[in-house]
Amino acid sequence: MRLLRRYILRSVAGPFFFSLGACTGLLLVNQLAKRFGELVGKDLPVGIIIEVLLLSIPFIIALTLPMAVLVAILYGYSQLGADSEITAMRANGVSVGQMLRPALVAGLALAAISFLFVDQVLPRTNARLGNLQRDIGEKRPAFQMREQAINALGQYYILASRVFPGSGKMSDVQIFDHSAYDGRRVIYADSGLMTFDETGVDLILQLFNGKVHDYKTSEISQLQVTRFGHNTIRVKAVQNLFERDTTNFSRGDREMTTCEMMDQVTSSRRRATRAAGTRQDLARTDLRALMRISHSGVVPTIADTGKVSHCGAWRTFERAFGKLLLPEAAAAQNPVQNPIQTPLITDTTGRQTVNPTNQANQAMPVLTSIAEVTVTRDDERTSRTQADRFLVEIHKKYSISVACFSFVLIGVAMALRFPRGGMGLVIGGGLLVFAIFYVCLVGGESLADRGYASPAVAMWLPNVLVLLAGTIGLIRVNREFGSTRGGDIADLVETMLRPFRFRKREG
């Protein structure tokens, strides 16, 4: 049996690594095409471009790892069935469970590796990539002088009939200077030389054999002409150097680990509970004011027990792993929203009351304003929505990781049911399962973020559907197991269309 397990694992190992590399490469090329404009047009160092591409790979691997598992299982087991090796195993007393066991163990191992990768590596690379993209966004595009076109540089507009990019020389130059608030200046020159200063930021224009036309809006009838043999103009801040910002920006939900998001869930729920308690206190205070019932004591408030840290000992490993992976990565810090505090006022008897009525006007009680009640309600709703979004991301991490195990079940069931499916089964069946799984995952995430579905149900529903389909398929395969005759791609299409066909009524 050990030899059989090794043989089955070797049959799926090659397709797994090939499909993982192919899918990752295709999606990486897609990401490169999307970011080509912002990377190439700003004269960035080659190392920065390579770093952006490398930091984009973990996000792609998180998506392609379950896909590679399904493709490898479909190809490996269908190939074994097409070569009649599955039939030979059955003839020697090997059950479907024994054939499935090596792939299930490998799927469990890949699920654990995927969770560690998604929970520890992916958030840190996403945070670093986000900071790097912000720095790239602040970098100005590289300046290029176009000939026979107006080039805008701040308050200067430059027009040159000929531009020699290699040497920076220009001929027949016209510069329209709008820097003077009370007039305009036009500079004409037969030739010019364009260079940057030693910092590479300021543009220096050296003009030769020209004249300057000056006029003021207050004196339109007068025009001042100045001739020159050599004139130098410095245009500041034409380009800026690329600088890495070391500021620790606030992280989003996709840039946090599971433990950090659990802390945010607890904090958001506490804010929601405090806001709900404050709203109830305001309602009770208004009722007492309307019924002329004095307040008997201090308004009860929910104590804030401070910051809560989850995961316990796992945090030690998490911090050590973070320092080893990305030393400059910082822990997520989100601004804590202060709950709305209702002011307490002490009356002459020493008791604290909330919004007490004006004793000079007992006939008209003072009630809580609509705005204050609305703020507390919105604070409660926003806090609960934030908690749900963090819970969605937590469950999604687990769901994507468990998909490595779920795809093993349904992949083996499809491959054993249609052993002669070949590449049609791998491509068609794989795309069908991918589409159903990821459409349910994305749709469930959208519904859970809006509060229409539970985060746990929305994120785990795709896995439940795949596991049920795989389990039912394996049970049927175990009952109907026979030779490899049939079971090709035509049989797969026939099985998919069978529920949609009407049975003829017997006359």
Short mmCIF file of C-alpha atoms in Angstrom, two decimals:
data_model
loop_
_atom_site.label_atom_id
_atom_site.label_comp_id
_atom_site.label_asym_id
_atom_site.label_seq_id
_atom_site.Cartn_x
_atom_site.Cartn_y
_atom_site.Cartn_z
CA MET A 1 0.00 0.00 0.00
CA ARG A 2 2.88 2.34 0.63
CA LEU A 3 4.04 1.86 -2.96
CA LEU A 4 0.51 2.52 -4.20
CA ARG A 5 0.22 5.73 -2.18
CA ARG A 6 3.52 6.99 -3.54
CA TYR A 7 2.47 6.16 -7.09
CA ILE A 8 -0.82 8.05 -6.75
CA LEU A 9 0.92 11.07 -5.22
CA ARG A 10 3.48 11.10 -8.04
CA SER A 11 0.63 11.01 -10.56
CA VAL A 12 -0.89 14.21 -9.18
CA ALA A 13 2.30 16.03 -8.09
CA GLY A 14 3.44 16.90 -11.61
CA PRO A 15 0.08 18.32 -12.77
CA PHE A 16 -0.22 20.23 -9.48
CA PHE A 17 3.04 22.14 -9.84
CA PHE A 18 2.46 22.71 -13.56
CA SER A 19 -1.05 24.10 -13.08
CA LEU A 20 0.06 26.20 -10.10
CA GLY A 21 2.85 27.78 -12.14
CA ALA A 22 0.69 28.26 -15.24
CA CYS A 23 -2.28 29.83 -13.44
CA THR A 24 -0.02 32.04 -11.32
CA GLY A 25 1.90 33.18 -14.39
CA LEU A 26 -1.26 34.05 -16.32
CA LEU A 27 -2.71 36.09 -13.47
CA LEU A 28 0.65 37.76 -12.86
CA VAL A 29 0.78 38.88 -16.49
CA ASN A 30 -2.75 40.25 -16.06
CA GLN A 31 -1.66 42.22 -12.98
CA LEU A 32 1.38 43.51 -14.86
CA ALA A 33 -0.82 44.70 -17.72
CA LYS A 34 -3.10 46.57 -15.30
CA ARG A 35 -0.19 48.35 -13.58
CA PHE A 36 1.96 48.86 -16.65
CA GLY A 37 1.10 52.55 -16.97
CA GLU A 38 1.88 53.54 -13.39
CA LEU A 39 5.13 51.56 -13.32
CA VAL A 40 6.72 52.42 -16.66
CA GLY A 41 5.85 56.09 -17.12
CA LYS A 42 7.47 57.37 -13.90
CA ASP A 43 11.11 56.43 -14.41
CA LEU A 44 11.12 54.09 -11.41
CA PRO A 45 14.16 52.02 -10.45
CA VAL A 46 14.14 48.47 -11.75
CA GLY A 47 14.28 47.14 -8.20
CA ILE A 48 11.00 48.90 -7.32
CA ILE A 49 9.22 47.39 -10.34
CA ILE A 50 10.51 43.92 -9.45
CA GLU A 51 9.39 44.41 -5.84
CA VAL A 52 5.87 45.34 -6.95
CA LEU A 53 5.66 42.18 -9.05
CA LEU A 54 7.01 39.98 -6.26
CA LEU A 55 4.59 41.45 -3.72
CA SER A 56 1.70 40.75 -6.12
CA ILE A 57 2.49 37.02 -6.27
CA PRO A 58 1.18 36.00 -2.78
CA PHE A 59 -2.31 37.33 -3.53
CA ILE A 60 -2.34 35.38 -6.80
CA ILE A 61 -1.08 32.17 -5.16
CA ALA A 62 -3.86 32.38 -2.57
CA LEU A 63 -6.35 32.09 -5.46
CA THR A 64 -4.50 29.63 -7.68
CA LEU A 65 -3.53 27.09 -5.00
CA PRO A 66 -7.04 25.54 -4.70
CA MET A 67 -7.39 25.73 -8.48
CA ALA A 68 -4.14 23.81 -8.94
CA VAL A 69 -5.33 21.13 -6.50
CA LEU A 70 -8.51 20.51 -8.50
CA VAL A 71 -6.71 20.46 -11.85
CA ALA A 72 -4.08 18.03 -10.53
CA ILE A 73 -6.70 15.66 -9.07
CA LEU A 74 -8.82 15.70 -12.23
CA TYR A 75 -5.86 15.07 -14.51
CA GLY A 76 -4.05 12.53 -12.35
CA TYR A 77 -7.00 10.28 -11.48
CA SER A 78 -8.60 10.50 -14.93
CA GLN A 79 -5.26 9.47 -16.44
CA LEU A 80 -5.12 6.49 -14.09
CA GLY A 81 -8.65 5.55 -15.12
CA ALA A 82 -7.96 5.97 -18.84
CA ASP A 83 -4.92 3.66 -18.56
CA SER A 84 -7.07 1.02 -16.79
CA GLU A 85 -4.91 1.31 -13.68
CA ILE A 86 -7.97 2.08 -11.55
CA THR A 87 -9.58 -1.14 -12.82
CA ALA A 88 -6.44 -3.09 -11.98
CA MET A 89 -6.45 -1.66 -8.47
CA ARG A 90 -10.09 -2.66 -7.99
CA ALA A 91 -9.37 -6.15 -9.28
CA ASN A 92 -6.68 -6.50 -6.62
CA GLY A 93 -9.05 -5.51 -3.83
CA VAL A 94 -8.20 -1.80 -3.53
CA SER A 95 -11.28 0.17 -2.50
CA VAL A 96 -12.22 3.69 -3.52
CA GLY A 97 -11.40 4.88 -0.01
CA GLN A 98 -7.87 3.49 -0.24
CA MET A 99 -7.37 5.21 -3.58
CA LEU A 100 -8.73 8.42 -2.13
CA ARG A 101 -6.71 8.40 1.10
CA PRO A 102 -3.34 9.69 -0.29
CA ALA A 103 -5.04 12.60 -2.02
CA LEU A 104 -7.06 13.45 1.10
CA VAL A 105 -3.95 13.51 3.29
CA ALA A 106 -2.20 15.72 0.74
CA GLY A 107 -5.28 17.96 0.58
CA LEU A 108 -5.32 18.37 4.36
CA ALA A 109 -1.61 19.25 4.36
CA LEU A 110 -2.12 21.80 1.57
CA ALA A 111 -5.11 23.27 3.44
CA ALA A 112 -2.94 23.83 6.53
CA ILE A 113 -0.14 25.35 4.42
CA SER A 114 -2.66 27.53 2.60
CA PHE A 115 -4.09 28.86 5.86
CA LEU A 116 -0.64 29.74 7.22
CA PHE A 117 0.15 31.44 3.93
CA VAL A 118 -3.14 33.37 3.75
CA ASP A 119 -3.09 34.32 7.43
CA GLN A 120 0.58 35.23 7.91
CA VAL A 121 2.25 35.96 4.57
CA LEU A 122 -0.57 37.52 2.54
CA PRO A 123 -1.60 40.31 4.99
CA ARG A 124 1.99 41.52 5.38
CA THR A 125 2.69 41.53 1.65
CA ASN A 126 -0.61 43.31 0.99
CA ALA A 127 0.29 45.99 3.55
CA ARG A 128 3.74 46.48 2.08
CA LEU A 129 2.36 46.55 -1.47
CA GLY A 130 -0.23 49.16 -0.45
CA ASN A 131 2.44 51.41 1.06
CA LEU A 132 4.61 50.98 -2.02
CA GLN A 133 1.73 51.88 -4.34
CA ARG A 134 1.08 55.05 -2.32
CA ASP A 135 4.72 56.03 -2.72
CA ILE A 136 4.58 55.32 -6.46
CA GLY A 137 1.41 57.41 -6.77
CA GLU A 138 3.24 60.42 -5.31
CA LYS A 139 6.04 60.10 -7.88
CA ARG A 140 5.58 62.45 -10.83
CA PRO A 141 5.87 61.03 -14.34
CA ALA A 142 9.18 61.47 -16.11
CA PHE A 143 9.27 64.76 -18.06
CA GLN A 144 9.70 64.47 -21.81
CA MET A 145 9.90 67.51 -24.09
CA ARG A 146 7.76 67.10 -27.20
CA GLU A 147 8.62 69.03 -30.31
CA GLN A 148 6.06 71.22 -32.10
CA ALA A 149 3.74 70.92 -29.11
CA ILE A 150 3.12 73.06 -26.04
CA ASN A 151 4.74 71.50 -22.97
CA ALA A 152 3.24 72.72 -19.69
CA LEU A 153 5.63 73.11 -16.74
CA GLY A 154 3.80 74.90 -13.97
CA GLN A 155 3.56 78.56 -14.99
CA TYR A 156 5.78 77.98 -18.07
CA TYR A 157 4.56 76.79 -21.46
CA ILE A 158 7.37 75.75 -23.81
CA LEU A 159 7.16 75.33 -27.57
CA ALA A 160 10.14 74.11 -29.64
CA SER A 161 10.20 73.29 -33.33
CA ARG A 162 12.96 70.69 -32.93
CA VAL A 163 14.03 68.67 -29.88
CA PHE A 164 17.06 66.37 -29.78
CA PRO A 165 16.36 63.90 -26.91
CA GLY A 166 19.87 62.53 -26.68
CA SER A 167 21.63 65.87 -26.12
CA GLY A 168 18.72 67.96 -24.80
CA LYS A 169 19.24 70.61 -27.48
CA MET A 170 16.31 72.61 -28.87
CA SER A 171 15.84 75.00 -31.77
CA ASP A 172 13.39 77.84 -32.37
CA VAL A 173 12.21 77.99 -28.76
CA GLN A 174 9.24 79.97 -27.45
CA ILE A 175 8.43 80.19 -23.73
CA PHE A 176 5.21 81.70 -22.40
CA ASP A 177 5.78 82.81 -18.81
CA HIS A 178 2.60 83.25 -16.71
CA SER A 179 4.34 83.58 -13.37
CA ALA A 180 3.84 87.37 -13.20
CA TYR A 181 0.44 88.22 -11.73
CA ASP A 182 0.19 91.67 -13.36
CA GLY A 183 1.38 90.83 -16.85
CA ARG A 184 2.74 88.31 -19.32
CA ARG A 185 6.18 87.50 -20.66
CA VAL A 186 7.09 85.75 -23.90
CA ILE A 187 10.66 84.56 -24.51
CA TYR A 188 11.99 83.78 -27.99
CA ALA A 189 15.33 82.06 -28.62
CA ASP A 190 17.08 80.64 -31.65
CA SER A 191 18.34 77.62 -29.70
CA GLY A 192 18.39 76.19 -26.21
CA LEU A 193 19.81 73.45 -24.00
CA MET A 194 17.71 71.48 -21.52
CA THR A 195 19.39 69.82 -18.50
CA PHE A 196 18.56 68.86 -14.91
CA ASP A 197 20.45 70.00 -11.85
CA GLU A 198 22.57 67.69 -9.70
CA THR A 199 19.52 66.52 -7.71
CA GLY A 200 17.57 65.59 -10.83
CA VAL A 201 14.56 67.61 -9.66
CA ASP A 202 14.85 71.14 -11.14
CA LEU A 203 14.92 71.72 -14.90
CA ILE A 204 17.52 74.22 -16.19
CA LEU A 205 16.85 75.87 -19.56
CA GLN A 206 19.78 77.67 -21.21
CA LEU A 207 18.61 79.92 -24.06
CA PHE A 208 20.85 81.51 -26.73
CA ASN A 209 20.35 84.52 -29.04
CA GLY A 210 16.85 85.60 -28.19
CA LYS A 211 14.61 88.35 -26.88
CA VAL A 212 12.06 88.84 -24.13
CA HIS A 213 8.70 90.58 -24.63
CA ASP A 214 7.21 92.01 -21.42
CA TYR A 215 3.89 93.77 -21.02
CA LYS A 216 1.62 94.59 -18.12
CA THR A 217 -2.15 94.40 -18.10
CA SER A 218 -2.31 97.87 -16.53
CA GLU A 219 -0.23 99.33 -19.39
CA ILE A 220 -1.41 97.53 -22.51
CA SER A 221 -0.06 100.22 -24.86
CA GLN A 222 3.54 99.67 -23.72
CA LEU A 223 5.70 96.67 -24.70
CA GLN A 224 9.22 96.15 -23.32
CA VAL A 225 11.67 94.18 -25.48
CA THR A 226 14.97 92.89 -24.06
CA ARG A 227 17.56 91.14 -26.20
CA PHE A 228 20.05 88.61 -24.81
CA GLY A 229 22.83 86.35 -25.95
CA HIS A 230 22.53 83.86 -23.10
CA ASN A 231 19.72 83.45 -20.60
CA THR A 232 19.15 80.78 -17.94
CA ILE A 233 15.76 79.77 -16.54
CA ARG A 234 15.33 77.35 -13.65
CA VAL A 235 12.00 75.53 -13.42
CA LYS A 236 11.69 74.03 -9.96
CA ALA A 237 10.25 70.65 -8.99
CA VAL A 238 9.77 69.32 -12.51
CA GLN A 239 10.52 65.82 -11.24
CA ASN A 240 10.66 64.37 -7.77
CA LEU A 241 12.79 61.52 -6.56
CA PHE A 242 11.17 58.27 -5.50
CA GLU A 243 11.19 58.09 -1.71
CA ARG A 244 10.01 55.25 0.50
CA ASP A 245 7.67 56.38 3.25
CA THR A 246 8.25 54.53 6.53
CA THR A 247 5.01 55.76 8.11
CA ASN A 248 2.86 52.92 9.44
CA PHE A 249 -0.48 53.44 7.72
CA SER A 250 -3.70 52.06 9.08
CA ARG A 251 -4.33 48.57 7.70
CA GLY A 252 -7.52 47.28 6.15
CA ASP A 253 -9.17 43.92 6.73
CA ARG A 254 -7.14 42.24 3.98
CA GLU A 255 -3.92 43.48 5.55
CA MET A 256 -4.54 41.92 8.99
CA THR A 257 -4.03 38.47 10.42
CA THR A 258 -6.86 36.50 11.97
CA CYS A 259 -5.84 37.45 15.52
CA GLU A 260 -5.72 41.15 14.66
CA MET A 261 -9.15 40.98 13.04
CA MET A 262 -10.59 39.19 16.09
CA ASP A 263 -9.39 42.13 18.19
CA GLN A 264 -11.17 44.51 15.82
CA VAL A 265 -14.36 42.41 15.97
CA THR A 266 -14.40 42.58 19.77
CA SER A 267 -13.70 46.32 19.74
CA SER A 268 -16.46 46.99 17.18
CA ARG A 269 -18.98 44.93 19.10
CA ARG A 270 -18.18 46.81 22.30
CA ARG A 271 -18.69 50.13 20.54
CA ALA A 272 -22.03 48.89 19.21
CA THR A 273 -23.10 47.74 22.67
CA ARG A 274 -22.14 51.06 24.24
CA ALA A 275 -24.01 52.98 21.53
CA ALA A 276 -27.12 50.82 22.03
CA GLY A 277 -26.92 51.36 25.80
CA THR A 278 -26.57 55.11 25.34
CA ARG A 279 -29.61 55.18 23.05
CA GLN A 280 -31.68 53.27 25.60
CA ASP A 281 -30.56 55.66 28.35
CA LEU A 282 -31.65 58.62 26.26
CA ALA A 283 -35.06 57.03 25.67
CA ARG A 284 -35.53 56.30 29.38
CA THR A 285 -34.53 59.86 30.25
CA ASP A 286 -37.09 61.29 27.83
CA LEU A 287 -39.81 59.06 29.29
CA ARG A 288 -38.98 60.21 32.81
CA ALA A 289 -39.06 63.84 31.67
CA LEU A 290 -42.46 63.40 30.02
CA MET A 291 -43.91 61.57 33.04
CA ARG A 292 -42.36 64.03 35.53
CA ILE A 293 -40.39 61.25 37.21
CA SER A 294 -37.10 62.34 38.73
CA HIS A 295 -33.96 60.42 37.92
CA SER A 296 -32.88 58.16 40.77
CA GLY A 297 -29.15 57.79 40.41
CA VAL A 298 -26.33 57.73 37.93
CA VAL A 299 -26.94 56.60 34.38
CA PRO A 300 -25.62 53.03 34.00
CA THR A 301 -22.81 52.75 31.49
CA ILE A 302 -20.94 49.75 30.10
CA ALA A 303 -17.41 49.64 31.40
CA ASP A 304 -14.59 49.56 28.90
CA THR A 305 -12.21 46.79 29.88
CA GLY A 306 -9.51 48.08 27.55
CA LYS A 307 -7.85 46.41 24.61
CA VAL A 308 -8.48 42.68 24.20
CA SER A 309 -5.87 40.41 22.64
CA HIS A 310 -6.87 37.09 21.13
CA CYS A 311 -4.92 33.97 20.15
CA GLY A 312 -2.71 33.98 23.25
CA ALA A 313 0.54 32.08 22.59
CA TRP A 314 -0.08 32.17 18.82
CA ARG A 315 0.69 35.90 18.92
CA THR A 316 4.30 35.15 19.93
CA PHE A 317 4.79 33.01 16.84
CA GLU A 318 2.97 35.59 14.74
CA ARG A 319 5.26 38.43 15.81
CA ALA A 320 8.40 36.34 15.32
CA PHE A 321 7.23 35.22 11.88
CA GLY A 322 6.40 38.80 10.91
CA LYS A 323 9.87 40.04 11.88
CA LEU A 324 11.44 37.19 9.91
CA LEU A 325 9.32 37.76 6.80
CA LEU A 326 9.09 41.57 6.60
CA PRO A 327 11.06 43.31 9.35
CA GLU A 328 9.54 46.74 8.76
CA ALA A 329 5.96 45.54 8.75
CA ALA A 330 4.00 47.09 11.59
CA ALA A 331 1.00 45.87 13.49
CA ALA A 332 -2.35 47.18 12.40
CA GLN A 333 -3.47 50.29 14.19
CA ASN A 334 -6.97 51.55 13.56
CA PRO A 335 -8.24 54.71 15.22
CA VAL A 336 -10.57 53.89 18.06
CA GLN A 337 -13.86 55.71 17.83
CA ASN A 338 -14.85 57.24 21.14
CA PRO A 339 -18.38 56.34 22.14
CA ILE A 340 -20.91 59.08 22.52
CA GLN A 341 -20.95 60.16 26.15
CA THR A 342 -24.10 61.79 27.45
CA PRO A 343 -23.15 64.69 29.72
CA LEU A 344 -23.97 64.21 33.41
CA ILE A 345 -25.00 67.29 35.37
CA THR A 346 -25.20 67.36 39.17
CA ASP A 347 -28.28 69.07 40.57
CA THR A 348 -28.71 70.86 43.92
CA THR A 349 -29.55 67.59 45.71
CA GLY A 350 -26.28 66.01 44.66
CA ARG A 351 -27.84 63.55 42.18
CA GLN A 352 -26.63 63.20 38.59
CA THR A 353 -29.19 63.58 35.86
CA VAL A 354 -29.12 63.40 32.08
CA ASN A 355 -30.46 66.42 30.24
CA PRO A 356 -32.50 67.65 33.25
CA THR A 357 -35.50 69.80 32.59
CA ASN A 358 -35.19 73.45 33.13
CA GLN A 359 -36.57 74.10 36.61
CA ALA A 360 -37.63 77.55 35.54
CA ASN A 361 -39.91 76.01 32.90
CA GLN A 362 -41.49 72.87 34.37
CA ALA A 363 -44.36 72.98 31.90
CA MET A 364 -42.11 72.26 28.90
CA PRO A 365 -39.71 69.30 29.49
CA VAL A 366 -36.42 69.26 27.60
CA LEU A 367 -36.13 66.13 25.44
CA THR A 368 -33.19 64.60 23.65
CA SER A 369 -32.63 66.02 20.19
CA ILE A 370 -33.26 63.91 17.09
CA ALA A 371 -29.67 64.48 15.98
CA GLU A 372 -28.24 62.93 19.14
CA VAL A 373 -30.43 59.83 18.83
CA THR A 374 -29.53 59.52 15.14
CA VAL A 375 -25.82 59.71 15.90
CA THR A 376 -26.03 56.92 18.47
CA ARG A 377 -28.08 54.77 16.09
CA ASP A 378 -25.63 55.32 13.23
CA ASP A 379 -22.70 54.59 15.53
CA GLU A 380 -24.27 51.29 16.56
CA ARG A 381 -25.06 50.34 12.96
CA THR A 382 -21.58 51.27 11.71
CA SER A 383 -19.87 49.32 14.49
CA ARG A 384 -21.89 46.18 13.79
CA THR A 385 -21.19 46.49 10.06
CA GLN A 386 -17.46 46.77 10.74
CA ALA A 387 -17.59 43.68 12.95
CA ASP A 388 -19.40 41.73 10.22
CA ARG A 389 -16.84 42.76 7.60
CA PHE A 390 -13.97 41.55 9.74
CA LEU A 391 -15.82 38.29 10.41
CA VAL A 392 -16.36 37.83 6.68
CA GLU A 393 -12.64 38.16 6.05
CA ILE A 394 -11.82 35.74 8.88
CA HIS A 395 -14.19 33.05 7.60
CA LYS A 396 -12.99 33.63 4.03
CA LYS A 397 -9.42 32.79 5.04
CA TYR A 398 -10.58 29.45 6.45
CA SER A 399 -12.95 28.79 3.55
CA ILE A 400 -10.32 29.31 0.84
CA SER A 401 -7.89 27.07 2.73
CA VAL A 402 -10.44 24.26 3.25
CA ALA A 403 -11.21 24.43 -0.48
CA CYS A 404 -7.97 22.50 -1.05
CA PHE A 405 -9.58 19.57 0.79
CA SER A 406 -13.03 20.02 -0.77
CA PHE A 407 -11.66 20.06 -4.30
CA VAL A 408 -9.93 16.73 -3.65
CA LEU A 409 -13.26 15.04 -2.92
CA ILE A 410 -15.14 16.40 -5.90
CA GLY A 411 -12.11 16.02 -8.18
CA VAL A 412 -11.68 12.31 -7.40
CA ALA A 413 -15.42 11.72 -7.79
CA MET A 414 -15.49 13.38 -11.22
CA ALA A 415 -12.30 11.67 -12.40
CA LEU A 416 -13.47 8.18 -11.36
CA ARG A 417 -16.94 8.74 -12.81
CA PHE A 418 -15.60 9.98 -16.16
CA PRO A 419 -12.20 8.26 -16.53
CA ARG A 420 -11.95 8.95 -20.26
CA GLY A 421 -12.78 12.63 -20.00
CA GLY A 422 -9.22 13.67 -20.77
CA MET A 423 -8.41 17.35 -21.11
CA GLY A 424 -12.06 18.12 -21.75
CA LEU A 425 -12.87 16.98 -18.22
CA VAL A 426 -9.91 18.86 -16.76
CA ILE A 427 -10.76 22.14 -18.49
CA GLY A 428 -14.55 21.96 -18.61
CA GLY A 429 -15.12 20.32 -15.24
CA GLY A 430 -12.48 22.45 -13.56
CA LEU A 431 -13.92 25.70 -14.91
CA LEU A 432 -17.42 24.65 -13.85
CA VAL A 433 -16.37 23.94 -10.25
CA PHE A 434 -14.24 27.12 -10.13
CA ALA A 435 -17.11 29.24 -11.40
CA ILE A 436 -19.64 27.85 -8.91
CA PHE A 437 -17.25 28.10 -5.97
CA TYR A 438 -15.93 31.61 -6.58
CA VAL A 439 -19.29 33.06 -7.65
CA CYS A 440 -20.83 31.78 -4.41
CA LEU A 441 -17.84 33.10 -2.46
CA VAL A 442 -17.92 36.59 -3.98
CA GLY A 443 -21.70 36.81 -3.86
CA GLY A 444 -21.77 35.63 -0.26
CA GLU A 445 -19.13 38.17 0.70
CA SER A 446 -21.18 40.99 -0.83
CA LEU A 447 -24.35 39.87 0.96
CA ALA A 448 -22.58 39.45 4.30
CA ASP A 449 -20.91 42.86 4.05
CA ARG A 450 -24.33 44.46 3.60
CA GLY A 451 -25.83 42.53 6.49
CA TYR A 452 -28.17 40.32 4.41
CA ALA A 453 -26.48 37.06 5.42
CA SER A 454 -24.45 35.66 8.27
CA PRO A 455 -20.68 35.89 7.63
CA ALA A 456 -20.16 32.23 8.57
CA VAL A 457 -22.98 30.94 6.35
CA ALA A 458 -22.02 33.13 3.40
CA MET A 459 -18.36 32.10 3.43
CA TRP A 460 -18.82 28.40 4.20
CA LEU A 461 -21.72 27.74 1.82
CA PRO A 462 -19.45 27.17 -1.26
CA ASN A 463 -17.41 24.58 0.64
CA VAL A 464 -20.54 22.84 1.91
CA LEU A 465 -21.91 22.58 -1.63
CA VAL A 466 -18.63 21.20 -2.99
CA LEU A 467 -18.26 18.73 -0.11
CA LEU A 468 -21.82 17.47 -0.55
CA ALA A 469 -21.39 17.07 -4.30
CA GLY A 470 -18.07 15.28 -3.83
CA THR A 471 -19.39 12.94 -1.13
CA ILE A 472 -22.49 12.01 -3.12
CA GLY A 473 -20.35 11.47 -6.21
CA LEU A 474 -17.94 9.18 -4.36
CA ILE A 475 -20.82 7.14 -2.95
CA ARG A 476 -22.28 6.65 -6.42
CA VAL A 477 -18.89 5.83 -7.91
CA ASN A 478 -18.29 3.23 -5.22
CA ARG A 479 -21.62 1.58 -6.03
CA GLU A 480 -21.37 1.74 -9.82
CA PHE A 481 -17.67 1.06 -10.18
CA GLY A 482 -16.94 -0.99 -13.28
CA SER A 483 -14.72 -0.94 -16.34
CA THR A 484 -13.45 2.15 -18.14
CA ARG A 485 -15.85 1.72 -21.07
CA GLY A 486 -17.86 4.89 -21.35
CA GLY A 487 -17.22 7.72 -18.99
CA ASP A 488 -15.88 10.06 -21.65
CA ILE A 489 -16.67 13.73 -22.14
CA ALA A 490 -19.92 12.86 -23.96
CA ASP A 491 -21.04 10.90 -20.92
CA LEU A 492 -20.21 13.93 -18.75
CA VAL A 493 -22.40 16.18 -20.90
CA GLU A 494 -25.17 13.57 -20.87
CA THR A 495 -25.08 13.42 -17.07
CA MET A 496 -25.22 17.22 -16.74
CA LEU A 497 -28.19 17.53 -19.12
CA ARG A 498 -30.16 14.58 -17.74
CA PRO A 499 -32.08 16.55 -15.06
CA PHE A 500 -33.31 19.06 -17.68
CA ARG A 501 -34.88 16.50 -19.98
CA PHE A 502 -38.54 15.56 -19.81
CA ARG A 503 -39.50 11.93 -19.63
CA LYS A 504 -41.97 10.71 -22.15
CA ARG A 505 -45.26 9.70 -20.71
CA GLU A 506 -46.23 6.15 -21.31
CA GLY A 507 -49.35 6.01 -23.32
#
